[in-house]
CSV table of C-alpha atoms in Angstrom, one decimal:
chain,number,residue,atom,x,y,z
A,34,UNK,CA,117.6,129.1,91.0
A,35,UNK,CA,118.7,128.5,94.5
A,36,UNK,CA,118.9,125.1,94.2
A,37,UNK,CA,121.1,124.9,91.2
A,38,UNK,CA,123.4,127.1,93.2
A,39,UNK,CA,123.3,124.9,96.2
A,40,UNK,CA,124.0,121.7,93.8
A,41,UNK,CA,127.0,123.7,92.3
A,42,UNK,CA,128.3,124.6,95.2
A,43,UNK,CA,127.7,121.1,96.4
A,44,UNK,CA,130.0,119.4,93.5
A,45,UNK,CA,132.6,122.1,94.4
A,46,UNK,CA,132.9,120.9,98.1
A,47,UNK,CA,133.1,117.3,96.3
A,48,UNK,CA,136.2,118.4,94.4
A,49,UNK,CA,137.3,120.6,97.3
A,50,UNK,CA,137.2,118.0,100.0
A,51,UNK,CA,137.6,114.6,98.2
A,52,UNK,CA,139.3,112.7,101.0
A,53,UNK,CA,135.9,114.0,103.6
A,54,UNK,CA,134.0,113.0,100.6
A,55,UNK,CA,135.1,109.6,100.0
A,56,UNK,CA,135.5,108.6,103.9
A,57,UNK,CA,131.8,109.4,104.4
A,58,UNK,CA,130.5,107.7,101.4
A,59,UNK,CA,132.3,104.3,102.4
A,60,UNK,CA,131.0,105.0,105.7
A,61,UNK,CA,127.3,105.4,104.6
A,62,UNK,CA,127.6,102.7,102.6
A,63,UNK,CA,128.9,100.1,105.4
A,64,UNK,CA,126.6,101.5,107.4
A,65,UNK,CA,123.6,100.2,105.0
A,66,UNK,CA,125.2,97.4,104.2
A,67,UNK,CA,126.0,96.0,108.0
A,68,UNK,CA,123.5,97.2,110.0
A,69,UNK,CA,120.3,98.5,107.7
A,70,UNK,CA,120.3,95.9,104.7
A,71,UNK,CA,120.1,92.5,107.1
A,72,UNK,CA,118.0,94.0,109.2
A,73,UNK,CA,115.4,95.6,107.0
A,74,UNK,CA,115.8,93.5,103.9
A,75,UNK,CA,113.9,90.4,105.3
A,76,UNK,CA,111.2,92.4,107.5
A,77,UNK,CA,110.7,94.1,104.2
A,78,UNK,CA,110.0,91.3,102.0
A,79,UNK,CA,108.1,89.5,104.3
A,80,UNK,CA,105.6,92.6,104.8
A,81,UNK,CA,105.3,93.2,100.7
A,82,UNK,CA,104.3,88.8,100.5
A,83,UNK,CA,101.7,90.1,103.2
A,84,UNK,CA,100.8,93.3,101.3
A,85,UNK,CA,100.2,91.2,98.1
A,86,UNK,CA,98.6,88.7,99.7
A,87,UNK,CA,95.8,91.3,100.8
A,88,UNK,CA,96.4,90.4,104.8
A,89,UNK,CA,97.4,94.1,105.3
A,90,UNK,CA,94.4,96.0,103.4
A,91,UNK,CA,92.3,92.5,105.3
A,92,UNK,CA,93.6,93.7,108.5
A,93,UNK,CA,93.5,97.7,107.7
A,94,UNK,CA,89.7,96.8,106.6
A,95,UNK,CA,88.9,95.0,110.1
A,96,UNK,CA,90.4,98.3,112.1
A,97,UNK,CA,87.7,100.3,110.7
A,98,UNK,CA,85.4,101.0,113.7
A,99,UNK,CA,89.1,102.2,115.3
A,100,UNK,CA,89.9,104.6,113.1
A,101,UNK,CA,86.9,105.9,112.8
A,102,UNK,CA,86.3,106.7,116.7
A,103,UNK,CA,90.6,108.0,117.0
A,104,UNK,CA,90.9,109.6,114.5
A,105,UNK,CA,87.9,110.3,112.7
A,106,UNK,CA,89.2,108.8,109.4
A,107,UNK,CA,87.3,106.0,107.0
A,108,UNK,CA,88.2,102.3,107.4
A,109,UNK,CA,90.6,102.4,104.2
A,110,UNK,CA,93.0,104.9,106.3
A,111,UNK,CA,93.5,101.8,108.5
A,112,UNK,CA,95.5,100.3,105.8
A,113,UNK,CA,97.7,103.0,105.5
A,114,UNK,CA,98.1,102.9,109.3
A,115,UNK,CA,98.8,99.9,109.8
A,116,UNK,CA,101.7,99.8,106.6
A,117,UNK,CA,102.7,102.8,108.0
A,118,UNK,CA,104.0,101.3,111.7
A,119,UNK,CA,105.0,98.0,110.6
A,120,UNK,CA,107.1,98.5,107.0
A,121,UNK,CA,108.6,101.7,107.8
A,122,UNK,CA,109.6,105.1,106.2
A,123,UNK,CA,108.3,106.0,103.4
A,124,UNK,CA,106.0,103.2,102.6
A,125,UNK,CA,103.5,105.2,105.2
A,126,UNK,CA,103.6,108.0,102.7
A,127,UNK,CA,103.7,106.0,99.5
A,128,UNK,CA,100.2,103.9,100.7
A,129,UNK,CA,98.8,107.3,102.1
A,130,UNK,CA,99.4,108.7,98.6
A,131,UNK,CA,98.0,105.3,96.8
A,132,UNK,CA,94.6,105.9,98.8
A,133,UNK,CA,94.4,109.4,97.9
A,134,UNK,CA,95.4,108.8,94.1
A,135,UNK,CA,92.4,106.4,94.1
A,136,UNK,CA,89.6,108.3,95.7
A,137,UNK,CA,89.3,106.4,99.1
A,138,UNK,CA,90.7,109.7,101.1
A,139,UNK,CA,89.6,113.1,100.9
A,140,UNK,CA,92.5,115.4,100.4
A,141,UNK,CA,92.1,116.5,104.0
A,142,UNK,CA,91.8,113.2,105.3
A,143,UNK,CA,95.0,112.4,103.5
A,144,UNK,CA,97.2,115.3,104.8
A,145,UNK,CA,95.7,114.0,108.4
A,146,UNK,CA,96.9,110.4,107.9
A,147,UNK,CA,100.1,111.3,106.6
A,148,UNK,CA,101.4,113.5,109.3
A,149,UNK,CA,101.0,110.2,112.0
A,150,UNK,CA,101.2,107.2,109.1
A,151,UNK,CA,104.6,107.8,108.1
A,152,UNK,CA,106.9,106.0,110.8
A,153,UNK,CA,109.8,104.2,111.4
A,154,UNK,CA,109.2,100.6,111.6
A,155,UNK,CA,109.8,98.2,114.7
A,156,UNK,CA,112.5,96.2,112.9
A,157,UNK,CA,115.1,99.7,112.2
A,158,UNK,CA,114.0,100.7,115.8
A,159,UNK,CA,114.6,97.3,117.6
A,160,UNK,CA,117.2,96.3,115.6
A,161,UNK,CA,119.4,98.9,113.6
A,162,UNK,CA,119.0,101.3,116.3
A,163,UNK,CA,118.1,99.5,119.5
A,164,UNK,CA,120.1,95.9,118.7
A,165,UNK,CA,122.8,97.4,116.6
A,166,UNK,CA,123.9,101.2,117.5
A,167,UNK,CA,122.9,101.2,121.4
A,168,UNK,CA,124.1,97.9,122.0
A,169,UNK,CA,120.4,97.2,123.8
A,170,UNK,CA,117.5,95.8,122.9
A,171,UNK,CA,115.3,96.7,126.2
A,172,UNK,CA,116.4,100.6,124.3
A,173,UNK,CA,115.3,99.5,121.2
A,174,UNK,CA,111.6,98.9,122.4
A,175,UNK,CA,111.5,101.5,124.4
A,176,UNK,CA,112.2,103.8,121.6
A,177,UNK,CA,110.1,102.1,119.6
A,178,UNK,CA,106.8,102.1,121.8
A,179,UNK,CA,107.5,106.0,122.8
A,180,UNK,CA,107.4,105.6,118.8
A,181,UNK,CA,104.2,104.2,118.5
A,182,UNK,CA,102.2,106.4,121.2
A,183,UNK,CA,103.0,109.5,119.8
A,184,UNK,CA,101.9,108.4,116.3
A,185,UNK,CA,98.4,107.8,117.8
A,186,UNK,CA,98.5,110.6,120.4
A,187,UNK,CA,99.5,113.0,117.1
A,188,UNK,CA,96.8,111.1,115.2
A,189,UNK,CA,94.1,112.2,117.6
A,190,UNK,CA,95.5,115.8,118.3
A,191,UNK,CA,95.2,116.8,114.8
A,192,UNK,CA,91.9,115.1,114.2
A,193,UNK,CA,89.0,117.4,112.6
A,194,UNK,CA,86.1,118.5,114.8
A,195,UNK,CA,83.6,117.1,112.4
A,196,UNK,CA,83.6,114.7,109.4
A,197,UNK,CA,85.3,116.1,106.3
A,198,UNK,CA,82.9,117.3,103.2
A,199,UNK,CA,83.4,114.2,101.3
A,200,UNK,CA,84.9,111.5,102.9
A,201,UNK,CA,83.6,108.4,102.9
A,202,UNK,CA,83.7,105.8,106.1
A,203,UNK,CA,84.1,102.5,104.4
A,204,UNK,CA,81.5,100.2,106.6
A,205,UNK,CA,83.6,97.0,106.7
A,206,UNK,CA,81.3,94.5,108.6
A,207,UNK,CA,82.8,92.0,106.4
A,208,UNK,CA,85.9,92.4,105.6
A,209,UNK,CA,87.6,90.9,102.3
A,210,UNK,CA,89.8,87.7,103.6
A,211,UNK,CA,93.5,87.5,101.9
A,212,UNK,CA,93.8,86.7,98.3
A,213,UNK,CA,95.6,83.1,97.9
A,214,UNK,CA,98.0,83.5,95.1
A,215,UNK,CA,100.7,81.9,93.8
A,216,UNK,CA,103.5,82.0,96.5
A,217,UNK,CA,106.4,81.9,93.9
A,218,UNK,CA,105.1,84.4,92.2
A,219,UNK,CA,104.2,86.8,95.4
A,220,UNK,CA,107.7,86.1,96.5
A,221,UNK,CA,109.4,87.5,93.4
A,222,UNK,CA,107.5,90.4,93.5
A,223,UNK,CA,108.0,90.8,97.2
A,224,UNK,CA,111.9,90.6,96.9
A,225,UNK,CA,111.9,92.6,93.6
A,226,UNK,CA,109.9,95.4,95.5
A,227,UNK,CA,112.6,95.3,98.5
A,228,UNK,CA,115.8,95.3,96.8
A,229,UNK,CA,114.3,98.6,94.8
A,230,UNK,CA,113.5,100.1,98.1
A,231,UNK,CA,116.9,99.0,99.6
A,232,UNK,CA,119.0,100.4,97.2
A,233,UNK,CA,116.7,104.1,96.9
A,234,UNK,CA,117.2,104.1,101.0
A,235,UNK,CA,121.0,102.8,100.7
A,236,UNK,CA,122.1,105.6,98.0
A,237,UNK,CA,119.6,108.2,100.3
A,238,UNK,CA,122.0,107.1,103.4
A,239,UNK,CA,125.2,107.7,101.6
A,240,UNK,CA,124.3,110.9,99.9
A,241,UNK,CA,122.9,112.4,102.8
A,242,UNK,CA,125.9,110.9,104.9
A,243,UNK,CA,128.4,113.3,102.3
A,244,UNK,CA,126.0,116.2,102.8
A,245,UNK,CA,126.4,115.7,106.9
A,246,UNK,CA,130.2,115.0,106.6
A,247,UNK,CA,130.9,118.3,105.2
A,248,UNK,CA,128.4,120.2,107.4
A,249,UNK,CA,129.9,118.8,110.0
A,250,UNK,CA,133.2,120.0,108.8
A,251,UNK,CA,132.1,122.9,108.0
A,252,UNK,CA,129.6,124.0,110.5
A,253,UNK,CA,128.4,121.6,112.6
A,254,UNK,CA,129.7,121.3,116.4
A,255,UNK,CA,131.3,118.5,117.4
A,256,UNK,CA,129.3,117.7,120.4
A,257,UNK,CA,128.2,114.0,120.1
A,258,UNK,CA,124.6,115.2,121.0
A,259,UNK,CA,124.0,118.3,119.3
A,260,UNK,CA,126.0,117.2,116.3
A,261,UNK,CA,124.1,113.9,115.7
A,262,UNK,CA,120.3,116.3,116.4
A,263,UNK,CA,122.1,117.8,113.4
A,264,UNK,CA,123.1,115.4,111.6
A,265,UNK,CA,119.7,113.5,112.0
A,266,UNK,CA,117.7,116.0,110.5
A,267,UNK,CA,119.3,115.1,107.3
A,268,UNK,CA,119.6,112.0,107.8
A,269,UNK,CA,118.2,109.9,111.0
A,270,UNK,CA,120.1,106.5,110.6
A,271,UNK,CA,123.3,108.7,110.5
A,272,UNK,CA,122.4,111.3,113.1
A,273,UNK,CA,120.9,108.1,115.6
A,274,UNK,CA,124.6,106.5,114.8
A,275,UNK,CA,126.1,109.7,116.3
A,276,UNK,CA,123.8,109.8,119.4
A,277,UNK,CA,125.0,106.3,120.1
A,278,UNK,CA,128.4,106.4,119.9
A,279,UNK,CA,128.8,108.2,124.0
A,280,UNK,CA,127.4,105.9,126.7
A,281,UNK,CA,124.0,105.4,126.5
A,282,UNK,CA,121.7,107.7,128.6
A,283,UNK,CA,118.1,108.9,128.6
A,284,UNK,CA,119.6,112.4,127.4
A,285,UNK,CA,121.3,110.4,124.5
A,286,UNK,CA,117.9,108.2,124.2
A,287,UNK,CA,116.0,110.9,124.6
A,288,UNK,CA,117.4,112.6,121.2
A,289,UNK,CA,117.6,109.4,119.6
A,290,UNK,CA,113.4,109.8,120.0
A,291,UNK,CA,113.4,113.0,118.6
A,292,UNK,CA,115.4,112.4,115.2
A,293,UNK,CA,113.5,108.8,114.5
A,294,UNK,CA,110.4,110.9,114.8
A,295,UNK,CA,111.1,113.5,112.5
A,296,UNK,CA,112.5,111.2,110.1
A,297,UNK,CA,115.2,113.1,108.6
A,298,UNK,CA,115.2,115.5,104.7
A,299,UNK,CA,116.9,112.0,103.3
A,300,UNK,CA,112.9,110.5,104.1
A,301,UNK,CA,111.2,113.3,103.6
A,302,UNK,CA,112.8,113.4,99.8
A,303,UNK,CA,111.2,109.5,99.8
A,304,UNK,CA,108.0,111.0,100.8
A,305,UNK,CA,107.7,114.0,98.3
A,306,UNK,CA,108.3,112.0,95.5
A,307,UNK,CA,105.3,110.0,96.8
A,308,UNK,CA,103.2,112.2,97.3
A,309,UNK,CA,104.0,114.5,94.5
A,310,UNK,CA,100.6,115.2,92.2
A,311,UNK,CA,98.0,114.7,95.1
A,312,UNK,CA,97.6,117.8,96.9
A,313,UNK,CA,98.9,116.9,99.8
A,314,UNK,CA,101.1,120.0,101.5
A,315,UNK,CA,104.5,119.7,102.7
A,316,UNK,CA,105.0,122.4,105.5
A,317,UNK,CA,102.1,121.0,107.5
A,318,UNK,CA,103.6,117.2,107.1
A,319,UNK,CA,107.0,118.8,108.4
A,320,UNK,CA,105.2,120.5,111.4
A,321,UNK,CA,103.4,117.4,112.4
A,322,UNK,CA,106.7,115.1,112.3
A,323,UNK,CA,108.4,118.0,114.2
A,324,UNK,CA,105.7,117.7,117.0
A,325,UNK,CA,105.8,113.7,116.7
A,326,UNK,CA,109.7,113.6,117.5
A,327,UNK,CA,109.0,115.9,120.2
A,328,UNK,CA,105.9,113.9,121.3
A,329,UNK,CA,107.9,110.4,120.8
A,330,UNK,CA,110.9,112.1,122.7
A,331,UNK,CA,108.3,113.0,126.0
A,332,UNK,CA,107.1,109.1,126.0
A,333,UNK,CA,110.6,107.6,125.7
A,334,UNK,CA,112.3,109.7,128.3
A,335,UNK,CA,109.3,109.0,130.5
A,336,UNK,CA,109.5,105.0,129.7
A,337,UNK,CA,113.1,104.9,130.3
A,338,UNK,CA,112.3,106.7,133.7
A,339,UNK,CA,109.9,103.8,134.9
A,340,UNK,CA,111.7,101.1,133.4
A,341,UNK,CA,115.4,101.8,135.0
C-alpha cells in the first residue's frame, strides 16, 4: 500500500512539475549516452566474449586456494569475484545469484559474497568517473583501487569463524581451460547481452535522475557535496556527477568513494531483481555496501593523501 501511494504521488509531481521533469530526463539520458554508453558498452561486451568463452569461470576456478584462505568461501565464489570487480554493478549480484540458483553456494556463503562481489567496475571508475566527471585519470585510479581494497578488506571482515554446514570447497587442481567456440557466434551473444544491460542501466539513470530532480527541488540542499551524497544514494552516476562539478578535492573525492561504494537504490533495484527467489536478505546486503562506501571512502582519502 505504501508503495502505490508513493507511485501516485510520484505521477502527480510528473504532471505538477513537467518542465523539472523533462529537463532531468534529457539530462539523464545525455548523461548515459556521452559518458556511460562509450565507456561501458565496449568493456562490457568484451567481458561477456570472455564470460562465454569460459576464461572468467577458468580464471574464478584457478583463484580457488585464494578464496578459500580470505574469505573462507569455495573456489566457485572466485567466479563471482572476479565478474564482480571487472564487469561491474549488478552483474556481481546477478553471477552471485546464478551460483546460488545452482547449488555451488550455500545460502550463507551467498549473502557473504554478495555483500563484497557487487562493485563498480574499473572501466565506470577510471573512465566515466575518473576520465570523464573529474577531469583526471590519476583520480580515477585512485578511486578505483580505494575501490578494490575495501571489497577484499569487507570480504574478510564479514567472513565466518568456521566453514558453513554445507558448503562445498570446489578442489580445482586442474582447472577447466576456455571453451573455443565460434567467435561470430560468442560475439552476437556478447553484444546482444550488453545492449540489454545498457539500456536497463540507461532507463535506471534517467528514472532515478527525475526522482533526484524533484527531491532536490523539493527537499534536498543545494550544497554541491551534501546534495550529490544525496543524490547518489539513489542514483551514484548522478550523485558522483554532482560531487564533480566544484573543484576537485579529497573532501569532493572523498564522497565520490563513498556513493560508488554504496552503489545507489537505482543498482540496488538491478540487484533485487537478481537475486529475487534465492534467499538471499536485503538489509544485511545494504549494511555491508554502507560499510564498503565508508571503507572505500577511508582508502581513497588516504591514497590521495600519499599520492599529492
Amino acid at each position: 500500500m505504501i508503495i502505490t501511494i508513493l507511485v501516485i504521488t510520484f505521477n502527480i509531481f510528473l504532471l505538477i512539475f513537467p518542465k523539472i521533469v523533462l529537463t532531468a530526463a534529457r539530462d539523464g539520458l545525455m548523461l548515459w549516452f556521452n559518458n556511460v554508453l562509450p565507456s561501458l558498452l565496449p568493456f562490457m561486451i568484451a567481458t561477456n566474449m570472455l564470460i562465454l568463452l569460459g576464461f572468467v569461470n577458468f580464471a574464478g576456478r584457478a583463484l580457488s586456494p585464494v578464496m578459500r584462505f580470505l574469505f573462507k568461501l569455495p573456489g566457485a565464489a572466485g567466479f563471482g569475484f572476479i565478474t564482480g570487480l571487472t564487469s561491474g554493478y549488478p552483474m556481481g549480484a546477478k553471477t552471485v545469484a546464478d551460483l546460488r540458483r545452482s547449488n555451488q553456494l550455500a545460502l550463507s556463503e551467498a549473502q557473504h559474497l554478495l555483500a563484497f562481489s557487487n562493485n563498480a567496475g574499473p572501466l565506470f571508475i577510471v573512465g566515466v568517473v575518473g576520465v570523464g566527471l573529474f577531469e583526471s585519470a590519476r583520480a580515477g585510479y585512485v578511486l578505483w583501487a580505494g575501490h578494490v581494497l575495501a571489497a577484499i578488506v569487507l570480504g574478510i571482515l564479514l567472513r565466518p569463524k568456521t566453514r558453513p554446514e554445507g558448503g562445498n570447497f570446489l578442489e580445482t587442481a586442474s582447472p577447466t581451460r576456455p571453451s573455443e567456440n565460434n567467435t561470430g557466434q560468442v560475439l552476437g551473444e556478447a553484444v546482444k547481452n550488453a545492449m540489454e544491460s545498457m539500456a536497463l542501466i540507461g532507463g535506471l539513470i534517467i528514472f532515478f535522475s527525475v526522482v533526484v530532480a524533484l527531491a532536490e527541488y523539493l527537499v534536498l540542499p543545494s550544497d554541491a557535496l551534501f546534495g550529490g551524497i544525496f543524490a547518489g544514494l539513489a542514483e551514484v552516476t548522478g550523485g558522483v556527477r554532482r560531487l564533480a562539478a566544484p573543484e576537485l578535492s579529497i573532501v569532493t573525492l572523498g564522497a565520490a568513494a563513498f556513493v560508488i561504494g554504496f552503489g545507489g537504490f537505482s543498482v540496488h533495484a538491478q540487484s533485487f531483481h537478481f537475486t529475487a527467489g534465492t534467499g538471499i536478505k536485503i538489509l544485511p546486503y545494504l549494511i555491508a555496501k554502507v560499510g564498503h562506501g565508508v571503507i572505500a571512502a577511508t582508502f581513497t582519502v588516504i591514497l590521495w593523501s600519499v599520492l599529492q
